[in-house]
Short mmCIF file of C-alpha atoms in Angstrom, two decimals:
data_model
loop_
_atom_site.label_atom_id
_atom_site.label_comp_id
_atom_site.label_asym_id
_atom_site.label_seq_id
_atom_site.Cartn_x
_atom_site.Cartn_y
_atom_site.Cartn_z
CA UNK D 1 211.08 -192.17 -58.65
CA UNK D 2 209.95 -193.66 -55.17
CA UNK D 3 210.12 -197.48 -55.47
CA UNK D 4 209.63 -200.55 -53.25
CA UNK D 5 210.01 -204.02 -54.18
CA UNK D 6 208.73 -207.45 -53.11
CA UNK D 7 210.65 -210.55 -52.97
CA UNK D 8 209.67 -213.76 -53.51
CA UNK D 9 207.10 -212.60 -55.98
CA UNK D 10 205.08 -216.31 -55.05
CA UNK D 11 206.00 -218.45 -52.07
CA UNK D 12 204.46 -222.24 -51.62
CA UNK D 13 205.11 -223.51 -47.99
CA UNK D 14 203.80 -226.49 -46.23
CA UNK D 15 201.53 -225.70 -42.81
CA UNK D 16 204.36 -225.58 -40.03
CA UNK D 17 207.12 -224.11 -42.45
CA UNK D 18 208.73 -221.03 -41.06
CA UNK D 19 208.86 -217.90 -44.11
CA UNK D 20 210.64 -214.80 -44.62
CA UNK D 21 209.32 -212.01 -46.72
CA UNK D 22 211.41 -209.16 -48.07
CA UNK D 23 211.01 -205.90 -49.23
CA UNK D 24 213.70 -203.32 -50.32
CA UNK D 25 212.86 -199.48 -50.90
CA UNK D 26 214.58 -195.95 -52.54
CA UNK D 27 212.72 -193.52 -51.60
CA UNK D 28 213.00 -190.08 -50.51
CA UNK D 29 212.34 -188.77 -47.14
CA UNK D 30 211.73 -192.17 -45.63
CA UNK D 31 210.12 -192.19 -42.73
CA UNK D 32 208.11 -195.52 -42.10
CA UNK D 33 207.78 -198.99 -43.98
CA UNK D 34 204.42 -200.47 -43.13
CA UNK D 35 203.65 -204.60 -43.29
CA UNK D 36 199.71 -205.25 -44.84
CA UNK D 37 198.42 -208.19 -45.19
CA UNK D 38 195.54 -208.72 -48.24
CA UNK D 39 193.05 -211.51 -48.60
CA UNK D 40 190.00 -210.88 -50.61
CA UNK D 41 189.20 -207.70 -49.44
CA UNK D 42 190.91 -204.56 -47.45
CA UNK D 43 194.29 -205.04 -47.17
CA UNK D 44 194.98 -205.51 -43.12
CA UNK D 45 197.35 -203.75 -40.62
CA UNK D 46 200.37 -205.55 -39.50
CA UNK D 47 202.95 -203.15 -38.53
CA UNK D 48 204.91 -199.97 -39.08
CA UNK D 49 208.51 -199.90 -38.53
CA UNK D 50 210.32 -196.42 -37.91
CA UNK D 51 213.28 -196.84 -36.45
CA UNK D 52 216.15 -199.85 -37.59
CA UNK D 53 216.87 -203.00 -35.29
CA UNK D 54 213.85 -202.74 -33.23
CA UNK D 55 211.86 -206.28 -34.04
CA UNK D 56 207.94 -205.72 -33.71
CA UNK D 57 205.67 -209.34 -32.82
CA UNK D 58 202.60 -210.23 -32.98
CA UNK D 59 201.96 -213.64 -32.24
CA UNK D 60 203.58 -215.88 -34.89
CA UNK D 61 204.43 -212.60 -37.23
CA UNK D 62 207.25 -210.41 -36.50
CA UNK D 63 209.22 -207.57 -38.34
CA UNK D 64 212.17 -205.77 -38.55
CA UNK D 65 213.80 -202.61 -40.45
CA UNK D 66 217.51 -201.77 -41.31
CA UNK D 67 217.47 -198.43 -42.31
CA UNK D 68 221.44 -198.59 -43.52
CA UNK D 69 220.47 -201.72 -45.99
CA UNK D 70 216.81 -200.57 -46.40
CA UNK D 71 215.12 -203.52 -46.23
CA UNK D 72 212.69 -205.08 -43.87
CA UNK D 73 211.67 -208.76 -43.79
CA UNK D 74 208.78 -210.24 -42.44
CA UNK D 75 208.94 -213.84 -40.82
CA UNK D 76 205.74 -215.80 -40.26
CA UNK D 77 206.73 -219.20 -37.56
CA UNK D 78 204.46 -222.39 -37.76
CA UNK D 79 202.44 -221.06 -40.86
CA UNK D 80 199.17 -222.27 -41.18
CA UNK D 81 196.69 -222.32 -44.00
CA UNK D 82 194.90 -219.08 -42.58
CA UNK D 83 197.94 -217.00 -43.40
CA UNK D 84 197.49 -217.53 -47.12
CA UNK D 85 197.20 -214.01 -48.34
CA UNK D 86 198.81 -211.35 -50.35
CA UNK D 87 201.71 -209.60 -48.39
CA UNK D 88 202.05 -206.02 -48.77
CA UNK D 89 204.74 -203.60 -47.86
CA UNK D 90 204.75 -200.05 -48.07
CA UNK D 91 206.58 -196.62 -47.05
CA UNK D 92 205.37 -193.00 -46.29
CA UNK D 93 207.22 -191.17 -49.33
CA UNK D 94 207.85 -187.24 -49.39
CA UNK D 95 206.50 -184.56 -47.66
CA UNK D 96 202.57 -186.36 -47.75
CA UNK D 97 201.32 -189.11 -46.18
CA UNK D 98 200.60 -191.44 -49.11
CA UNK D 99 201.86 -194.79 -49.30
CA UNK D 100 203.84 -196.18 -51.90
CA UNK D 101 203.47 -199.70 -52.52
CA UNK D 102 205.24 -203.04 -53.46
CA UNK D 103 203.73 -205.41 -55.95
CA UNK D 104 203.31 -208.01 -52.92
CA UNK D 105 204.25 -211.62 -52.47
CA UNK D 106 201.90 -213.86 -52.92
CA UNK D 107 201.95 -216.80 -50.05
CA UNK D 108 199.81 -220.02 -50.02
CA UNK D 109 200.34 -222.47 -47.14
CA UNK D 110 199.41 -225.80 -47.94
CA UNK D 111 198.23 -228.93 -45.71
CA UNK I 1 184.14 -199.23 -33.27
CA UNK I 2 183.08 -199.66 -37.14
CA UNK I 3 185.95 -199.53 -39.35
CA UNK I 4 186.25 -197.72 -42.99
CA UNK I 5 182.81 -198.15 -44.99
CA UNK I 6 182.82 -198.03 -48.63
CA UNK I 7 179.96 -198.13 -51.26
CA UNK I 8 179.01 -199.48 -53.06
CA UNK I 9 181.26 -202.74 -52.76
CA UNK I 10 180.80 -203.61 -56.54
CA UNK I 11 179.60 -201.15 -59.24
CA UNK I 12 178.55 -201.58 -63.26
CA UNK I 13 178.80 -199.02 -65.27
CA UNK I 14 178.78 -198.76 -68.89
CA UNK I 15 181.32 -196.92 -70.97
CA UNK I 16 180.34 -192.83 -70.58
CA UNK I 17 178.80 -193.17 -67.26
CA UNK I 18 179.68 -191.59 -64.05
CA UNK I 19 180.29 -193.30 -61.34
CA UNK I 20 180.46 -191.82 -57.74
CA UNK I 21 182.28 -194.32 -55.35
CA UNK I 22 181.87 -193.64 -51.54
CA UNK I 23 184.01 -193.85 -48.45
CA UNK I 24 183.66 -193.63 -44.73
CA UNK I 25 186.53 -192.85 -42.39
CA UNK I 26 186.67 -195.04 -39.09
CA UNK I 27 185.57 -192.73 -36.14
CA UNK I 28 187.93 -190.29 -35.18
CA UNK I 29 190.19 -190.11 -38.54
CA UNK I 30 190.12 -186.97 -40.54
CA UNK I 31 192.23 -187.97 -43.30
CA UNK I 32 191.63 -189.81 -45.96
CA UNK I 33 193.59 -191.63 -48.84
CA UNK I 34 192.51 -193.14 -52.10
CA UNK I 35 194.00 -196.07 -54.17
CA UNK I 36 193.27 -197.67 -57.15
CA UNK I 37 194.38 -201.68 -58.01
CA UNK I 38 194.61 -202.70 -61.57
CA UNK I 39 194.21 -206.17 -61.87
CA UNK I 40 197.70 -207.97 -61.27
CA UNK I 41 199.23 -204.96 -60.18
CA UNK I 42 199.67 -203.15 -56.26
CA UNK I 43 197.67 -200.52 -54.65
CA UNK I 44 198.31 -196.75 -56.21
CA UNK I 45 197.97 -193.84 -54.35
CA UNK I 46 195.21 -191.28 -56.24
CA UNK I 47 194.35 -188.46 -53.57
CA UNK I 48 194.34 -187.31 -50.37
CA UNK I 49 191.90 -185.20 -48.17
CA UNK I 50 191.24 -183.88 -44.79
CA UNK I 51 188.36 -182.51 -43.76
CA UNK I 52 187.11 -180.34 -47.43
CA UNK I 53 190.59 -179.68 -48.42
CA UNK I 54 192.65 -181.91 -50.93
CA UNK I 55 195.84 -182.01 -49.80
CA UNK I 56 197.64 -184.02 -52.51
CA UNK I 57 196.09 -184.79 -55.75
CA UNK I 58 199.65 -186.01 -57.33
CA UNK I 59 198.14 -189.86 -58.49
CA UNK I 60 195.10 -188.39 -60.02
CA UNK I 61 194.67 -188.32 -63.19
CA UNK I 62 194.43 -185.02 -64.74
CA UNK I 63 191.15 -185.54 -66.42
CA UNK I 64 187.57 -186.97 -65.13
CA UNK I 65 188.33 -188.01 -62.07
CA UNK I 66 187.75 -185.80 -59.21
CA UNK I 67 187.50 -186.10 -55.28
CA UNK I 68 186.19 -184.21 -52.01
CA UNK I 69 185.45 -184.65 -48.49
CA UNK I 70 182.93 -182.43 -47.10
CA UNK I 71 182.64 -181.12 -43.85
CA UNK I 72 179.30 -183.42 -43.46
CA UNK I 73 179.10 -186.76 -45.25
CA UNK I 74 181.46 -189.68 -46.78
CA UNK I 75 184.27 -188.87 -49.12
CA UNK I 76 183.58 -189.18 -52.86
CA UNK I 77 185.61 -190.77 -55.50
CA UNK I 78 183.76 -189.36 -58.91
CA UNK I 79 184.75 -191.02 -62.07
CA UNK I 80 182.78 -189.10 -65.04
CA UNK I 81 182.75 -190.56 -68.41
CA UNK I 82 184.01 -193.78 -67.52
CA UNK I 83 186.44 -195.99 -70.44
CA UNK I 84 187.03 -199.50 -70.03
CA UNK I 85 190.60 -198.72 -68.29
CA UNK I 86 188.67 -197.56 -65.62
CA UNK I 87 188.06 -201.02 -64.36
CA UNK I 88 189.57 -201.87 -60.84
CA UNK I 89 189.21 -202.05 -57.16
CA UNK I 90 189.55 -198.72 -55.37
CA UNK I 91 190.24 -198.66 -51.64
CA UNK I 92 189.82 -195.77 -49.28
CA UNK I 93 191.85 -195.68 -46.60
CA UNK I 94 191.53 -193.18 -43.07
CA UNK I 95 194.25 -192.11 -40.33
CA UNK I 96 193.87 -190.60 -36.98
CA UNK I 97 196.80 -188.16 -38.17
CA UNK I 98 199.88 -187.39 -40.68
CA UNK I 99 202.20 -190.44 -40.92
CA UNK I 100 199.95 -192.31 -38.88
CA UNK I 101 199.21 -195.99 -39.90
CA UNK I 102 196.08 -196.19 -42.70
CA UNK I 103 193.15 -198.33 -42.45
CA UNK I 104 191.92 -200.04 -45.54
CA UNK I 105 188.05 -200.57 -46.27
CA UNK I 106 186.73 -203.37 -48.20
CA UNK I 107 186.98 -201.25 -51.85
CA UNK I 108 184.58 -200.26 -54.62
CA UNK I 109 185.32 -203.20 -57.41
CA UNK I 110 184.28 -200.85 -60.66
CA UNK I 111 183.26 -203.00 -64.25
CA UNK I 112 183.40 -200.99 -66.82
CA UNK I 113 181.53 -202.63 -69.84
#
């Protein structure tokens, strides 16, 4: 069975920390691990990673793959409150395009 | 551009109803995914649909839940004879193309009493 997995489960950080999420995955005919990121509502866009070592940015958030390890990690620099959310990763499984996703870490950035 | 609609955002039914949730695409995206959150738990993939063809139903569940997207209108999410496990947030999602990158609308939060 497909599976991806979150780690930390819950992360705490102080506004300015620096944080690294993870997210590990067996699945069959991989072909892309996708970053979301959920607040109240619809879970947002980040990124999609296909291919391994290439680092994707967007402002303070960036992203990587290894395909050999499969993993990803997401780093957030200078976190502020606003990036308080639910932290979702996800991979096209099979031979459809439905995502499978983690649980999600959970990330609150205090003051 | 308006993203993925969905309605309505929060829905009451009682145990026995139907409910019929309704989805959106963003302009331009022909396919479109289902999920369903439990509370505490991530987003599970239920269907998806082009254009009135399912192409993979594999997350539904066999029984009183059925979906479509016709070649005019939103894509429906029908729930008939609704049970208390019922209750959760379901999300409709819409891509430009296969193994593109999904867009998330704001979900249908379904109470089942």
């Amino acid at each position: 069975e497909d599976k991806v997995v979150q780690s930390p489960l819950s992360l705490v950080v102080h506004e300015g920390d620096t944080v690294t999420l993870n997210c590990s995955y067996e699945v069959t005919n991989f072909r892309s691990l996708l970053w979301y990121k959920q607040e109240k509502k619809a879970p947002t866009f980040l990124f999609m990673l296909t291919s391994s070592g290439i680092e994707k940015k967007s402002g303070r958030l960036s992203s990587i793959l290894d395909k050999k390890e499969l993993f990803s990690i997401l780093n957030i620099t200078a976190t502020q409150t606003g990036d308080s959310a639910i932290y979702l990763c996800a991979t096209f499984t099979g031979t459809a395009s439905k995502l499978t996703f983690g649980t999600g870490t959970r990330l609150q950035v205090t003051l | 551009n308006a993203g993925v609609m969905q309605n309505p955002r929060h829905l009451v039914r009682r145990r026995g109803q139907e409910a019929r949730l309704r989805c959106s695409p963003m302009k331009g995206h022909s396919h479109v995914y289902w999920y369903r959150q439990l509370p505490e738990e991530g987003l599970k993939f239920m269907v998806y649909l082009q254009k009135e063809n399912i192409i993979d139903e594999s997350g539904m569940p066999k029984e009183r839940f059925s979906a479509e997207f016709p070649k005019e209108g939103p894509s429906i999410l029908r729930i008939q004879q609704v049970v208390r496990g019922d209750s959760a947030a379901y999300f409709c999602a819409s891509s430009p193309g296969h193994y593109y990158e999904q867009y998330f609308g704001p979900g249908t939060r379904l109470t089942v009493t």
